[in-house]
Every structure is written in structure tokens, then in C-alpha cells.
PDB file of C-alpha atoms in Angstrom:
ATOM      1  CA  UNK A  30      76.753 -56.985-110.816  1.00 64.00           C
ATOM      2  CA  UNK A  31      73.151 -55.811-110.722  1.00 74.00           C
ATOM      3  CA  UNK A  32      71.789 -58.960-112.352  1.00 81.00           C
ATOM      4  CA  UNK A  33      73.887 -61.179-110.086  1.00 77.00           C
ATOM      5  CA  UNK A  34      72.551 -59.414-106.988  1.00 78.00           C
ATOM      6  CA  UNK A  35      69.008 -59.466-108.363  1.00 88.00           C
ATOM      7  CA  UNK A  36      69.156 -63.234-108.865  1.00 90.00           C
ATOM      8  CA  UNK A  37      70.360 -63.768-105.288  1.00 87.00           C
ATOM      9  CA  UNK A  38      67.603 -61.538-103.920  1.00 89.00           C
ATOM     10  CA  UNK A  39      65.025 -63.302-106.094  1.00 95.00           C
ATOM     11  CA  UNK A  40      66.018 -66.643-104.576  1.00 94.00           C
ATOM     12  CA  UNK A  41      65.685 -65.146-101.095  1.00 93.00           C
ATOM     13  CA  UNK A  42      62.215 -63.816-101.913  1.00 95.00           C
ATOM     14  CA  UNK A  43      61.002 -67.081-103.419  1.00 97.00           C
ATOM     15  CA  UNK A  44      62.402 -69.014-100.458  1.00 97.00           C
ATOM     16  CA  UNK A  45      60.652 -66.718 -97.975  1.00 96.00           C
ATOM     17  CA  UNK A  46      57.326 -67.158 -99.783  1.00 98.00           C
ATOM     18  CA  UNK A  47      57.731 -70.924-100.167  1.00 98.00           C
ATOM     19  CA  UNK A  48      58.669 -71.312 -96.507  1.00 97.00           C
ATOM     20  CA  UNK A  49      55.216 -69.976 -95.563  1.00 97.00           C
ATOM     21  CA  UNK A  50      53.275 -71.683 -98.357  1.00 98.00           C
ATOM     22  CA  UNK A  51      54.817 -75.132 -97.831  1.00 97.00           C
ATOM     23  CA  UNK A  52      54.331 -75.071 -94.070  1.00 96.00           C
ATOM     24  CA  UNK A  53      50.790 -76.483 -94.431  1.00 97.00           C
ATOM     25  CA  UNK A  54      52.353 -79.537 -96.122  1.00 97.00           C
ATOM     26  CA  UNK A  55      54.981 -80.005 -93.410  1.00 94.00           C
ATOM     27  CA  UNK A  56      57.772 -78.970 -95.769  1.00 95.00           C
ATOM     28  CA  UNK A  57      60.448 -76.705 -94.360  1.00 95.00           C
ATOM     29  CA  UNK A  58      62.175 -74.337 -96.767  1.00 97.00           C
ATOM     30  CA  UNK A  59      65.620 -73.186 -95.687  1.00 96.00           C
ATOM     31  CA  UNK A  60      68.001 -70.706 -97.283  1.00 95.00           C
ATOM     32  CA  UNK A  61      71.765 -71.179 -97.091  1.00 94.00           C
ATOM     33  CA  UNK A  62      73.540 -67.878 -97.635  1.00 89.00           C
ATOM     34  CA  UNK A  63      77.091 -68.604 -98.700  1.00 87.00           C
ATOM     35  CA  UNK A  64      79.468 -65.715 -98.864  1.00 80.00           C
ATOM     36  CA  UNK A  65      82.587 -65.793-101.020  1.00 80.00           C
ATOM     37  CA  UNK A  66      83.635 -69.411-101.511  1.00 83.00           C
ATOM     38  CA  UNK A  67      87.102 -70.506-102.589  1.00 81.00           C
ATOM     39  CA  UNK A  68      86.275 -71.835-106.062  1.00 80.00           C
ATOM     40  CA  UNK A  69      87.840 -71.399-109.533  1.00 78.00           C
ATOM     41  CA  UNK A  70      85.581 -68.397-110.227  1.00 72.00           C
ATOM     42  CA  UNK A  71      88.148 -66.138-108.527  1.00 69.00           C
ATOM     43  CA  UNK A  72      90.975 -67.366-110.769  1.00 69.00           C
ATOM     44  CA  UNK A  73      88.745 -66.867-113.806  1.00 68.00           C
ATOM     45  CA  UNK A  74      88.169 -63.283-112.691  1.00 63.00           C
ATOM     46  CA  UNK A  75      91.898 -62.733-112.373  1.00 63.00           C
ATOM     47  CA  UNK A  76      92.535 -64.234-115.807  1.00 66.00           C
ATOM     48  CA  UNK A  77      89.882 -62.032-117.384  1.00 62.00           C
ATOM     49  CA  UNK A  78      91.757 -59.028-116.046  1.00 59.00           C
ATOM     50  CA  UNK A  79      95.105 -60.253-117.314  1.00 53.00           C
ATOM     51  CA  UNK A  80      94.216 -61.100-120.906  1.00 47.00           C
ATOM     52  CA  UNK A  81      93.995 -58.091-123.199  1.00 46.00           C
ATOM     53  CA  UNK A  82      90.973 -58.008-125.497  1.00 46.00           C
ATOM     54  CA  UNK A  83      89.043 -60.874-123.904  1.00 49.00           C
ATOM     55  CA  UNK A  84      86.123 -59.025-122.349  1.00 50.00           C
ATOM     56  CA  UNK A  85      88.525 -58.043-119.611  1.00 57.00           C
ATOM     57  CA  UNK A  86      88.965 -55.112-117.228  1.00 58.00           C
ATOM     58  CA  UNK A  87      90.378 -52.988-120.063  1.00 64.00           C
ATOM     59  CA  UNK A  88      87.059 -53.097-121.902  1.00 65.00           C
ATOM     60  CA  UNK A  89      85.958 -50.368-119.495  1.00 65.00           C
ATOM     61  CA  UNK A  90      88.915 -48.025-120.079  1.00 68.00           C
ATOM     62  CA  UNK A  91      86.910 -45.466-122.063  1.00 71.00           C
ATOM     63  CA  UNK A  92      83.720 -45.627-120.010  1.00 70.00           C
ATOM     64  CA  UNK A  93      82.327 -44.107-116.837  1.00 68.00           C
ATOM     65  CA  UNK A  94      83.131 -47.420-115.133  1.00 66.00           C
ATOM     66  CA  UNK A  95      86.918 -47.203-115.609  1.00 67.00           C
ATOM     67  CA  UNK A  96      87.666 -46.094-112.026  1.00 67.00           C
ATOM     68  CA  UNK A  97      85.132 -48.560-110.680  1.00 66.00           C
ATOM     69  CA  UNK A  98      86.760 -51.450-112.527  1.00 66.00           C
ATOM     70  CA  UNK A  99      90.287 -50.434-111.476  1.00 65.00           C
ATOM     71  CA  UNK A 100      89.175 -50.135-107.846  1.00 65.00           C
ATOM     72  CA  UNK A 101      87.114 -53.319-108.159  1.00 64.00           C
ATOM     73  CA  UNK A 102      90.110 -55.280-109.416  1.00 65.00           C
ATOM     74  CA  UNK A 103      92.242 -53.955-106.551  1.00 65.00           C
ATOM     75  CA  UNK A 104      89.521 -54.823-104.024  1.00 65.00           C
ATOM     76  CA  UNK A 105      89.150 -58.309-105.502  1.00 66.00           C
ATOM     77  CA  UNK A 106      92.896 -58.941-105.220  1.00 65.00           C
ATOM     78  CA  UNK A 107      92.907 -57.667-101.635  1.00 64.00           C
ATOM     79  CA  UNK A 108      89.898 -59.809-100.800  1.00 62.00           C
ATOM     80  CA  UNK A 109      91.278 -62.958-102.418  1.00 62.00           C
ATOM     81  CA  UNK A 110      94.600 -62.456-100.672  1.00 61.00           C
ATOM     82  CA  UNK A 111      92.857 -62.359 -97.304  1.00 61.00           C
ATOM     83  CA  UNK A 112      91.997 -66.033 -96.848  1.00 57.00           C
ATOM     84  CA  UNK A 113      89.838 -65.461 -93.762  1.00 58.00           C
ATOM     85  CA  UNK A 114      87.209 -64.034 -96.116  1.00 66.00           C
ATOM     86  CA  UNK A 115      86.874 -67.288 -98.003  1.00 80.00           C
ATOM     87  CA  UNK A 116      85.146 -70.478 -96.991  1.00 86.00           C
ATOM     88  CA  UNK A 117      85.760 -73.785 -98.722  1.00 88.00           C
ATOM     89  CA  UNK A 118      83.028 -75.629-100.671  1.00 92.00           C
ATOM     90  CA  UNK A 119      83.150 -78.303 -97.959  1.00 95.00           C
ATOM     91  CA  UNK A 120      82.132 -75.659 -95.388  1.00 94.00           C
ATOM     92  CA  UNK A 121      78.996 -74.874 -97.380  1.00 94.00           C
ATOM     93  CA  UNK A 122      78.249 -78.589 -97.807  1.00 97.00           C
ATOM     94  CA  UNK A 123      78.454 -79.030 -94.025  1.00 97.00           C
ATOM     95  CA  UNK A 124      75.969 -76.184 -93.498  1.00 96.00           C
ATOM     96  CA  UNK A 125      73.594 -77.657 -96.097  1.00 97.00           C
ATOM     97  CA  UNK A 126      73.842 -81.072 -94.404  1.00 98.00           C
ATOM     98  CA  UNK A 127      73.107 -79.503 -91.020  1.00 97.00           C
ATOM     99  CA  UNK A 128      70.121 -77.575 -92.398  1.00 96.00           C
ATOM    100  CA  UNK A 129      68.770 -80.750 -94.012  1.00 95.00           C
ATOM    101  CA  UNK A 130      69.161 -82.977 -90.960  1.00 96.00           C
ATOM    102  CA  UNK A 131      68.490 -80.819 -87.904  1.00 96.00           C
ATOM    103  CA  UNK A 132      65.080 -81.384 -86.281  1.00 94.00           C
ATOM    104  CA  UNK A 133      63.997 -77.732 -86.381  1.00 94.00           C
ATOM    105  CA  UNK A 134      66.056 -75.850 -88.959  1.00 95.00           C
ATOM    106  CA  UNK A 135      66.489 -72.101 -88.953  1.00 96.00           C
ATOM    107  CA  UNK A 136      64.982 -70.172 -91.848  1.00 96.00           C
ATOM    108  CA  UNK A 137      68.418 -68.914 -92.910  1.00 93.00           C
ATOM    109  CA  UNK A 138      71.954 -70.198 -92.463  1.00 94.00           C
ATOM    110  CA  UNK A 139      75.004 -68.078 -93.183  1.00 89.00           C
ATOM    111  CA  UNK A 140      78.281 -69.651 -94.292  1.00 88.00           C
ATOM    112  CA  UNK A 141      80.718 -66.848 -94.780  1.00 82.00           C
ATOM    113  CA  UNK A 142      84.069 -65.613 -93.525  1.00 75.00           C
ATOM    114  CA  UNK A 143      83.737 -62.160 -91.993  1.00 72.00           C
ATOM    115  CA  UNK A 144      80.020 -62.762 -91.540  1.00 72.00           C
ATOM    116  CA  UNK A 145      79.604 -59.716 -89.301  1.00 78.00           C
ATOM    117  CA  UNK A 146      81.006 -57.448 -92.022  1.00 76.00           C
ATOM    118  CA  UNK A 147      79.228 -59.185 -94.891  1.00 75.00           C
ATOM    119  CA  UNK A 148      75.828 -60.015 -93.357  1.00 76.00           C
ATOM    120  CA  UNK A 149      75.209 -58.369 -89.989  1.00 82.00           C
ATOM    121  CA  UNK A 150      76.444 -54.802 -90.481  1.00 84.00           C
ATOM    122  CA  UNK A 151      74.641 -54.231 -93.812  1.00 84.00           C
ATOM    123  CA  UNK A 152      71.397 -55.110 -92.025  1.00 85.00           C
ATOM    124  CA  UNK A 153      72.064 -52.834 -89.044  1.00 92.00           C
ATOM    125  CA  UNK A 154      73.340 -49.694 -90.724  1.00 92.00           C
ATOM    126  CA  UNK A 155      71.190 -47.492 -92.953  1.00 94.00           C
ATOM    127  CA  UNK A 156      71.240 -48.385 -96.651  1.00 91.00           C
ATOM    128  CA  UNK A 157      72.699 -45.000 -97.548  1.00 93.00           C
ATOM    129  CA  UNK A 158      75.687 -45.623 -95.270  1.00 92.00           C
ATOM    130  CA  UNK A 159      76.263 -49.133 -96.641  1.00 89.00           C
ATOM    131  CA  UNK A 160      75.960 -47.848-100.220  1.00 89.00           C
ATOM    132  CA  UNK A 161      78.452 -45.082 -99.427  1.00 89.00           C
ATOM    133  CA  UNK A 162      81.007 -47.572 -98.117  1.00 85.00           C
ATOM    134  CA  UNK A 163      80.611 -49.836-101.153  1.00 80.00           C
ATOM    135  CA  UNK A 164      80.942 -46.853-103.500  1.00 82.00           C
ATOM    136  CA  UNK A 165      84.057 -45.740-101.628  1.00 81.00           C
ATOM    137  CA  UNK A 166      85.645 -49.204-101.890  1.00 75.00           C
ATOM    138  CA  UNK A 167      84.928 -49.525-105.602  1.00 72.00           C
ATOM    139  CA  UNK A 168      85.532 -45.918-106.650  1.00 74.00           C
ATOM    140  CA  UNK A 169      81.934 -45.337-107.723  1.00 76.00           C
ATOM    141  CA  UNK A 170      81.278 -41.600-107.978  1.00 76.00           C
ATOM    142  CA  UNK A 171      78.652 -39.423-109.583  1.00 76.00           C
ATOM    143  CA  UNK A 172      79.910 -37.148-112.350  1.00 73.00           C
ATOM    144  CA  UNK A 173      81.016 -33.728-111.079  1.00 70.00           C
ATOM    145  CA  UNK A 174      78.102 -31.963-112.829  1.00 62.00           C
ATOM    146  CA  UNK A 175      75.570 -34.158-111.035  1.00 58.00           C
ATOM    147  CA  UNK A 176      77.205 -33.545-107.651  1.00 56.00           C
ATOM    148  CA  UNK A 177      76.737 -29.807-108.052  1.00 56.00           C
ATOM    149  CA  UNK A 178      73.147 -30.260-109.229  1.00 56.00           C
ATOM    150  CA  UNK A 179      72.378 -32.411-106.195  1.00 56.00           C
ATOM    151  CA  UNK A 180      73.693 -29.719-103.835  1.00 57.00           C
ATOM    152  CA  UNK A 181      71.620 -27.045-105.560  1.00 57.00           C
ATOM    153  CA  UNK A 182      68.524 -29.223-105.303  1.00 56.00           C
ATOM    154  CA  UNK A 183      69.027 -29.694-101.543  1.00 56.00           C
ATOM    155  CA  UNK A 184      69.424 -25.962-100.900  1.00 54.00           C
TER     156      UNK A 184
END
């Protein structure tokens, strides 16, 4: 997940820099931020979890990520089942067309179901709070020994 998020943030950073650098040439750089889109990737994720021994969810059974993967699979199923969270590829295409044809495009366009939850709130609330909610949803916890050490360090 870290590399996936890093690649998305890298594209944002490059786009922000290019938007300023290309301005002197009259070129407008726009970022379209699609959220979860209803594509076959979700079915592939489900299949990976259903097939034993195929780099699936069970590969994490004997690791520190076991609870995270179990919670992650449950969250994915809940998310996929809630269709209001998903936009169609055609929705993203319409946003791209708008960004490409409007006279004065915005720097960023969001195309996402639940955009307040997925885009606005994470930018309003403190990072620690957002991280805590994500960790809660996906069952990410520090080992018990580290929790005690953190409390001792604070005192």
C-alpha cells in the first residue's frame, strides 16, 4: 500500500511543479483525482483472497499483518458492496473532458463517491486523527510491548 500511495503522491507533486513551470509557456497542468472506480481491479482483489496459495490474503497468516489483512478484506467487501462509493470509468472520462475543454480549468478535479469522506475530511482533520481512524478500520495496532514503551516515554 505504501508504494501505491507514494506513486499517487509523486504524481501530485510533479503536477504541482509542472503547473507552475509550464505557465510561462501557456500550458495548464491539471490533476484529476479519481477515487475508487468500478473496474475489474476489485474483482481481482476478491479472487486473490479466495484462492489458497496464490499470493492471497492467507500469505499473511503468520505475520504481524494478519489482523490488518483480515480487517482490510472485510473493509474492502463492505466498501465494494456500498455502490455509492464507486464511480464508473465514464464518470472519470467526463471529468477529464471537462478539465481539458473548460476555458480556465481548476488545478485539481475530484471524481469520487463520498468525496467529503475521502478528500475533504482528511485535509481538515489532523493527520494523527486520520491515521487513527484508518488504523482502526484496518486493525493496525502496535505490538503490546511497544504500547507500554510509548506510555513510559511520555511520562
